[in-house]
Amino acid sequence: MANRIYLDHAATSPLRPEARKAMEEGFALWANPSSPHAEGRKARSLLEDARERVKATLGWQGEVIFTSGASEALAIGLQRAKPSRQIISPIEHDAVGRAAPSAEILKFGAIPLIDPDYLGGLLSKGSEAVVAIQAVNSETGVIQPMFDYYPITQMHGSLLLCDCSQNAGKHEMPDCDMAVVSAHKLGGPIGIGALLVKDFAMLEPSGGHERGYRQGTENLPGALGFAAALEACSPAYLEDSEGVGDALIDLADAVWNSGGAIVDGNGMTSMFIRAIAMPKMSATAQVMRFDMAGIAVSQGSACSSGTMKTSRVLEAMQVEPEVAANTIRVSLGWNTTREEVERFCEVWLELAKA
């Protein structure tokens, strides 16, 4: 595995050293945070400190419910929100569809951005709803203008649930009623995430832990690692980590000049995720060829990349089938370097010319 280049951070990112150290400290405190004895109270104190650190780092003015990850947080937000009506965008993560299989589906405007007028019209025709929209798409990196949607949901007495799994620690958090965050997407541990909620009154409680909104013993080492990883997200990196942003511009130029395409529907995208179509080579073949060249990329999101089916997200974006079939995802993370992006570009050009 030495000298390999990992460009699949949207699936999961390597554990930051700060998170590893914090988790080691948490493992030494093995008591249940809900126990009333001294050991339990010590664990509880550290858990609540981690909760406050997550809130402070994300600038969240509300409550934090620690979960096992983004999928559980989405399920809680969708299934236990006070409004029973559910509305979701057509390009949400598969976990949203599983949590809300009967939800109403939003429509795009001219580009793959949710049409605010359609959202307002849909909300005006029924009861209050919980509306789920992903801030940064996990397959294409397209950024949804959440600031357009929140006033509309507020106007209609509805709740906006924003999946920030690919957003937190990388972009500014949007205004919304509930936000979903996943630790392992930003260098924290797997098995911990959070549902941020402005007010517990927005949810139906279930009993158990986390103020009665989640069952199961709290994951103290995970929460400490989560908080440490968030705090390690450097603003300097977000601006331009060692020229990574410049390398991405060069990559886009090379792709277009070689007959390929950056699949974004002409929308604004995150610097951390690129969907790239190569002419005359399937995505499956590309993933294997890149792997042989020592570079890890993916064919869509990790939850569906092994199905060999056309991406549901690209289909919803009305990407031509032959382009969608040749599209891979390249996603960057906290330890990606300019040299790694440049090496990917070299291999992409070699494959495109083959």
Short mmCIF file of C-alpha atoms in Angstrom, two decimals:
data_model
loop_
_atom_site.label_atom_id
_atom_site.label_comp_id
_atom_site.label_asym_id
_atom_site.label_seq_id
_atom_site.Cartn_x
_atom_site.Cartn_y
_atom_site.Cartn_z
CA MET A 1 0.00 0.00 0.00
CA ALA A 2 3.05 2.28 0.14
CA ASN A 3 3.11 5.27 -2.20
CA ARG A 4 -0.50 4.82 -3.23
CA ILE A 5 -2.68 7.88 -3.82
CA TYR A 6 -6.06 7.91 -2.09
CA LEU A 7 -8.71 10.07 -3.80
CA ASP A 8 -11.90 8.60 -2.32
CA HIS A 9 -12.36 10.84 0.71
CA ALA A 10 -16.08 11.31 0.03
CA ALA A 11 -16.45 7.63 0.98
CA THR A 12 -14.26 7.90 4.05
CA SER A 13 -11.17 9.87 4.99
CA PRO A 14 -8.07 8.66 6.89
CA LEU A 15 -8.14 9.23 10.62
CA ARG A 16 -6.43 12.47 11.60
CA PRO A 17 -3.65 12.10 14.20
CA GLU A 18 -5.49 14.56 16.46
CA ALA A 19 -8.57 12.34 16.38
CA ARG A 20 -6.56 9.19 17.06
CA LYS A 21 -4.95 10.78 20.12
CA ALA A 22 -8.30 11.96 21.44
CA MET A 23 -9.81 8.51 20.97
CA GLU A 24 -6.95 6.87 22.86
CA GLU A 25 -7.74 9.15 25.79
CA GLY A 26 -11.40 8.18 25.49
CA PHE A 27 -10.63 4.45 25.50
CA ALA A 28 -8.83 4.91 28.81
CA LEU A 29 -12.11 6.22 30.26
CA TRP A 30 -14.15 3.05 29.82
CA ALA A 31 -17.11 3.93 32.06
CA ASN A 32 -20.65 4.38 30.76
CA PRO A 33 -21.41 8.14 30.58
CA SER A 34 -24.92 7.47 31.86
CA SER A 35 -23.75 5.76 35.06
CA PRO A 36 -24.14 7.80 38.28
CA HIS A 37 -20.86 6.81 39.93
CA ALA A 38 -17.65 8.85 39.81
CA GLU A 39 -16.29 7.02 36.77
CA GLY A 40 -19.54 7.55 34.89
CA ARG A 41 -19.69 11.21 35.86
CA LYS A 42 -16.14 11.72 34.56
CA ALA A 43 -17.08 10.12 31.25
CA ARG A 44 -20.25 12.23 31.09
CA SER A 45 -18.25 15.41 31.67
CA LEU A 46 -15.96 14.62 28.74
CA LEU A 47 -18.91 13.65 26.51
CA GLU A 48 -20.64 16.96 27.18
CA ASP A 49 -17.39 18.81 26.58
CA ALA A 50 -17.09 17.07 23.19
CA ARG A 51 -20.67 18.07 22.42
CA GLU A 52 -19.94 21.74 23.17
CA ARG A 53 -16.76 21.61 21.08
CA VAL A 54 -18.68 20.24 18.08
CA LYS A 55 -21.26 23.00 18.45
CA ALA A 56 -18.61 25.70 18.78
CA THR A 57 -16.53 24.51 15.83
CA LEU A 58 -19.56 24.28 13.54
CA GLY A 59 -21.05 27.52 14.86
CA TRP A 60 -24.29 25.72 15.69
CA GLN A 61 -26.78 27.51 17.92
CA GLY A 62 -28.88 24.60 19.09
CA GLU A 63 -28.64 20.99 20.23
CA VAL A 64 -26.37 18.12 19.19
CA ILE A 65 -27.49 14.48 19.22
CA PHE A 66 -24.59 12.08 18.77
CA THR A 67 -25.45 9.16 16.48
CA SER A 68 -23.70 6.17 14.93
CA GLY A 69 -23.25 8.16 11.72
CA ALA A 70 -25.03 10.16 9.04
CA SER A 71 -27.48 7.39 8.08
CA GLU A 72 -28.90 7.15 11.59
CA ALA A 73 -28.99 10.93 11.93
CA LEU A 74 -30.96 11.19 8.68
CA ALA A 75 -33.39 8.52 9.87
CA ILE A 76 -33.99 10.34 13.15
CA GLY A 77 -34.46 13.69 11.43
CA LEU A 78 -36.86 12.36 8.81
CA GLN A 79 -38.81 9.80 10.80
CA ARG A 80 -39.13 11.57 14.14
CA ALA A 81 -39.64 15.16 13.00
CA LYS A 82 -43.01 16.50 14.21
CA PRO A 83 -44.32 17.02 10.64
CA SER A 84 -45.26 13.63 9.18
CA ARG A 85 -45.03 14.85 5.58
CA GLN A 86 -41.65 14.25 3.92
CA ILE A 87 -40.16 16.00 0.89
CA ILE A 88 -36.71 15.17 -0.50
CA SER A 89 -34.52 16.19 -3.42
CA PRO A 90 -33.96 13.70 -6.27
CA ILE A 91 -30.19 13.52 -5.68
CA GLU A 92 -30.04 12.71 -1.98
CA HIS A 93 -27.85 9.96 -0.53
CA ASP A 94 -29.44 6.50 -0.63
CA ALA A 95 -29.88 6.65 3.15
CA VAL A 96 -32.50 9.39 2.67
CA GLY A 97 -34.55 7.23 0.34
CA ARG A 98 -34.38 4.33 2.77
CA ALA A 99 -35.53 6.53 5.65
CA ALA A 100 -38.32 8.18 3.62
CA PRO A 101 -39.41 5.72 0.89
CA SER A 102 -42.78 7.46 0.34
CA ALA A 103 -41.46 11.03 0.30
CA GLU A 104 -42.50 13.58 -2.31
CA ILE A 105 -39.70 14.40 -4.76
CA LEU A 106 -38.55 17.93 -5.56
CA LYS A 107 -37.69 19.12 -9.07
CA PHE A 108 -34.73 20.93 -10.57
CA GLY A 109 -34.66 24.22 -12.39
CA ALA A 110 -32.59 24.74 -15.55
CA ILE A 111 -29.47 23.37 -13.82
CA PRO A 112 -29.33 20.64 -11.13
CA LEU A 113 -30.39 22.97 -8.34
CA ILE A 114 -33.68 22.64 -6.52
CA ASP A 115 -36.23 25.07 -7.96
CA PRO A 116 -37.26 27.42 -5.11
CA ASP A 117 -40.58 28.19 -6.80
CA TYR A 118 -41.39 24.50 -7.08
CA LEU A 119 -40.49 24.00 -3.41
CA GLY A 120 -42.74 26.88 -2.36
CA GLY A 121 -45.60 25.64 -4.53
CA LEU A 122 -45.33 22.11 -3.15
CA LEU A 123 -45.31 23.33 0.45
CA SER A 124 -48.34 25.54 -0.18
CA LYS A 125 -50.41 22.57 -1.36
CA GLY A 126 -50.26 20.48 1.77
CA SER A 127 -49.48 20.26 5.44
CA GLU A 128 -46.23 21.20 7.15
CA ALA A 129 -43.29 19.04 6.07
CA VAL A 130 -39.70 18.13 6.76
CA VAL A 131 -37.67 18.91 3.63
CA ALA A 132 -34.36 17.08 3.10
CA ILE A 133 -31.74 18.64 0.79
CA GLN A 134 -28.05 17.74 0.63
CA ALA A 135 -25.73 20.75 0.92
CA VAL A 136 -22.93 19.25 -1.21
CA ASN A 137 -23.79 16.31 -3.42
CA SER A 138 -21.71 13.26 -2.56
CA GLU A 139 -21.29 12.15 -6.18
CA THR A 140 -20.84 15.37 -8.14
CA GLY A 141 -19.89 18.00 -5.55
CA VAL A 142 -22.71 20.30 -6.72
CA ILE A 143 -23.52 22.84 -4.00
CA GLN A 144 -27.19 23.60 -3.37
CA PRO A 145 -27.96 27.25 -2.42
CA MET A 146 -29.48 26.45 0.96
CA PHE A 147 -29.93 30.17 1.68
CA ASP A 148 -32.65 30.17 -1.00
CA TYR A 149 -34.59 27.33 0.57
CA TYR A 150 -34.59 28.06 4.28
CA PRO A 151 -36.78 31.21 4.09
CA ILE A 152 -39.29 29.24 2.00
CA THR A 153 -39.58 26.39 4.49
CA GLN A 154 -39.88 28.88 7.34
CA MET A 155 -42.63 30.77 5.52
CA HIS A 156 -44.67 27.57 5.30
CA GLY A 157 -44.02 26.43 8.87
CA SER A 158 -41.92 23.50 7.69
CA LEU A 159 -38.51 22.16 8.69
CA LEU A 160 -35.36 22.11 6.55
CA LEU A 161 -33.10 19.10 7.12
CA CYS A 162 -29.70 19.59 5.50
CA ASP A 163 -27.34 16.68 4.89
CA CYS A 164 -23.95 18.27 5.57
CA SER A 165 -21.92 15.05 5.45
CA GLN A 166 -19.75 16.40 2.62
CA ASN A 167 -19.95 19.97 3.87
CA ALA A 168 -18.96 20.05 7.53
CA GLY A 169 -15.37 21.03 8.21
CA LYS A 170 -14.91 22.08 4.56
CA HIS A 171 -17.55 24.73 3.82
CA GLU A 172 -19.60 27.11 5.90
CA MET A 173 -22.59 25.46 7.56
CA PRO A 174 -25.93 26.56 6.08
CA ASP A 175 -28.96 27.97 7.87
CA CYS A 176 -31.42 25.15 8.51
CA ASP A 177 -33.50 23.55 11.25
CA MET A 178 -31.58 20.29 11.34
CA ALA A 179 -28.17 19.32 9.96
CA VAL A 180 -26.51 15.93 9.57
CA VAL A 181 -22.75 15.54 10.09
CA SER A 182 -20.51 12.49 9.66
CA ALA A 183 -17.15 12.31 11.45
CA HIS A 184 -15.35 9.93 9.11
CA LYS A 185 -15.87 12.20 6.08
CA LEU A 186 -13.52 14.82 7.60
CA GLY A 187 -10.85 12.73 9.30
CA GLY A 188 -12.75 11.62 12.38
CA PRO A 189 -13.56 8.03 13.38
CA ILE A 190 -16.07 5.74 11.68
CA GLY A 191 -19.16 5.01 13.77
CA ILE A 192 -19.92 8.51 15.04
CA GLY A 193 -21.95 11.36 13.59
CA ALA A 194 -24.49 13.87 14.77
CA LEU A 195 -27.91 15.32 14.15
CA LEU A 196 -27.82 19.03 14.86
CA VAL A 197 -31.27 20.34 15.75
CA LYS A 198 -32.23 23.89 16.60
CA ASP A 199 -34.78 22.77 19.18
CA PHE A 200 -35.58 19.33 20.61
CA ALA A 201 -39.25 20.27 20.28
CA MET A 202 -38.92 19.64 16.53
CA LEU A 203 -38.55 15.90 17.21
CA GLU A 204 -40.58 13.17 18.85
CA PRO A 205 -38.47 11.60 21.65
CA SER A 206 -37.79 7.87 21.65
CA GLY A 207 -36.47 7.31 25.15
CA GLY A 208 -32.99 6.12 26.07
CA HIS A 209 -29.86 8.25 25.88
CA GLU A 210 -28.98 11.57 24.22
CA ARG A 211 -31.67 13.48 26.11
CA GLY A 212 -34.11 10.73 25.19
CA TYR A 213 -33.70 11.10 21.41
CA ARG A 214 -31.45 8.09 20.75
CA GLN A 215 -31.08 4.65 22.27
CA GLY A 216 -27.74 2.98 22.93
CA THR A 217 -24.71 3.69 25.10
CA GLU A 218 -22.89 6.84 24.08
CA ASN A 219 -19.65 6.39 22.12
CA LEU A 220 -17.29 8.51 24.20
CA PRO A 221 -14.03 7.74 22.29
CA GLY A 222 -15.85 8.42 19.03
CA ALA A 223 -17.28 11.72 20.27
CA LEU A 224 -13.83 12.87 21.44
CA GLY A 225 -12.28 11.90 18.11
CA PHE A 226 -15.11 13.65 16.25
CA ALA A 227 -14.58 16.90 18.16
CA ALA A 228 -10.80 16.77 17.70
CA ALA A 229 -11.11 16.12 13.95
CA LEU A 230 -13.46 19.06 13.49
CA GLU A 231 -11.13 21.36 15.41
CA ALA A 232 -8.25 20.23 13.18
CA CYS A 233 -10.04 21.37 10.01
CA SER A 234 -7.77 24.26 9.07
CA PRO A 235 -9.21 27.37 7.39
CA ALA A 236 -5.92 27.71 5.50
CA TYR A 237 -6.49 24.33 3.91
CA LEU A 238 -9.99 25.26 2.88
CA GLU A 239 -8.70 28.27 0.99
CA ASP A 240 -6.06 26.39 -0.95
CA SER A 241 -4.11 23.47 0.46
CA GLU A 242 -0.62 23.61 -1.04
CA GLY A 243 -2.01 24.57 -4.43
CA VAL A 244 -4.60 21.78 -4.64
CA GLY A 245 -7.14 24.26 -5.96
CA ASP A 246 -4.80 25.29 -8.80
CA ALA A 247 -4.19 21.63 -9.63
CA LEU A 248 -7.94 21.07 -9.92
CA ILE A 249 -8.19 23.92 -12.42
CA ASP A 250 -5.41 22.34 -14.46
CA LEU A 251 -7.21 19.00 -14.21
CA ALA A 252 -10.46 20.48 -15.52
CA ASP A 253 -8.63 22.04 -18.47
CA ALA A 254 -6.95 18.74 -19.30
CA VAL A 255 -10.25 16.84 -19.12
CA TRP A 256 -12.07 19.22 -21.45
CA ASN A 257 -9.17 19.39 -23.91
CA SER A 258 -9.14 15.59 -24.13
CA GLY A 259 -12.82 15.20 -24.94
CA GLY A 260 -13.88 14.42 -21.40
CA ALA A 261 -16.23 16.33 -19.13
CA ILE A 262 -16.60 17.54 -15.57
CA VAL A 263 -20.14 16.42 -14.76
CA ASP A 264 -21.66 19.21 -12.70
CA GLY A 265 -24.68 20.38 -14.70
CA ASN A 266 -23.06 23.85 -14.81
CA GLY A 267 -23.69 24.23 -11.10
CA MET A 268 -21.30 25.55 -8.45
CA THR A 269 -19.22 22.70 -7.03
CA SER A 270 -17.09 21.92 -4.00
CA MET A 271 -13.33 21.76 -4.55
CA PHE A 272 -13.36 18.44 -2.73
CA ILE A 273 -15.47 16.39 -5.17
CA ARG A 274 -15.29 16.03 -8.95
CA ALA A 275 -17.36 13.77 -11.22
CA ILE A 276 -15.28 13.21 -14.34
CA ALA A 277 -16.37 11.49 -17.54
CA MET A 278 -13.77 9.90 -19.81
CA PRO A 279 -14.54 9.21 -23.46
CA LYS A 280 -14.56 5.56 -24.64
CA MET A 281 -13.87 3.90 -21.27
CA SER A 282 -16.42 2.71 -18.74
CA ALA A 283 -16.27 3.87 -15.16
CA THR A 284 -15.78 0.28 -14.00
CA ALA A 285 -12.74 -0.11 -16.23
CA GLN A 286 -11.36 3.24 -15.13
CA VAL A 287 -11.61 2.38 -11.44
CA MET A 288 -9.65 -0.84 -12.06
CA ARG A 289 -7.04 0.87 -14.25
CA PHE A 290 -6.50 3.65 -11.72
CA ASP A 291 -6.22 1.07 -8.96
CA MET A 292 -3.53 -0.75 -10.93
CA ALA A 293 -1.74 2.60 -11.27
CA GLY A 294 -1.82 3.03 -7.50
CA ILE A 295 -4.69 5.52 -7.32
CA ALA A 296 -7.94 4.94 -5.45
CA VAL A 297 -11.04 6.54 -7.01
CA SER A 298 -14.66 5.42 -7.10
CA GLN A 299 -17.66 4.91 -9.35
CA GLY A 300 -20.23 7.07 -7.56
CA SER A 301 -20.96 6.86 -3.83
CA ALA A 302 -19.60 3.93 -1.84
CA CYS A 303 -23.08 2.70 -0.91
CA SER A 304 -23.98 2.06 -4.54
CA SER A 305 -20.69 1.88 -6.46
CA GLY A 306 -20.64 -1.91 -6.36
CA THR A 307 -24.04 -2.32 -8.00
CA MET A 308 -22.78 -1.70 -11.56
CA LYS A 309 -25.96 0.27 -12.25
CA THR A 310 -26.20 3.75 -13.77
CA SER A 311 -25.94 6.37 -11.05
CA ARG A 312 -29.35 7.46 -9.79
CA VAL A 313 -27.92 10.94 -9.17
CA LEU A 314 -26.58 11.33 -12.70
CA GLU A 315 -29.85 10.01 -14.10
CA ALA A 316 -31.79 12.60 -12.10
CA MET A 317 -29.44 15.28 -13.47
CA GLN A 318 -30.37 14.05 -16.98
CA VAL A 319 -26.77 13.23 -17.83
CA GLU A 320 -26.66 11.30 -21.11
CA PRO A 321 -26.42 7.53 -20.38
CA GLU A 322 -23.18 7.08 -22.32
CA VAL A 323 -21.58 9.91 -20.31
CA ALA A 324 -22.93 8.65 -16.99
CA ALA A 325 -21.57 5.17 -17.71
CA ASN A 326 -18.08 6.64 -18.12
CA THR A 327 -18.11 8.89 -15.05
CA ILE A 328 -15.94 8.35 -11.98
CA ARG A 329 -15.77 10.32 -8.75
CA VAL A 330 -12.55 11.87 -7.49
CA SER A 331 -12.73 13.24 -3.95
CA LEU A 332 -10.06 15.05 -1.98
CA GLY A 333 -9.46 15.24 1.74
CA TRP A 334 -7.45 16.77 4.55
CA ASN A 335 -4.13 15.16 3.51
CA THR A 336 -4.42 15.42 -0.29
CA THR A 337 -1.48 17.16 -1.95
CA ARG A 338 -1.10 19.02 -5.22
CA GLU A 339 1.35 16.37 -6.40
CA GLU A 340 -1.27 13.67 -5.94
CA VAL A 341 -3.84 15.56 -8.00
CA GLU A 342 -1.24 16.17 -10.70
CA ARG A 343 -0.37 12.47 -10.78
CA PHE A 344 -4.06 11.60 -11.16
CA CYS A 345 -4.24 14.04 -14.06
CA GLU A 346 -1.26 12.35 -15.76
CA VAL A 347 -2.82 8.90 -15.47
CA TRP A 348 -6.22 10.19 -16.62
CA LEU A 349 -4.64 11.64 -19.76
CA GLU A 350 -2.76 8.39 -20.43
CA LEU A 351 -5.99 6.38 -20.17
CA ALA A 352 -7.99 8.85 -22.26
CA LYS A 353 -5.43 8.60 -25.09
CA ALA A 354 -5.23 4.79 -24.99
#
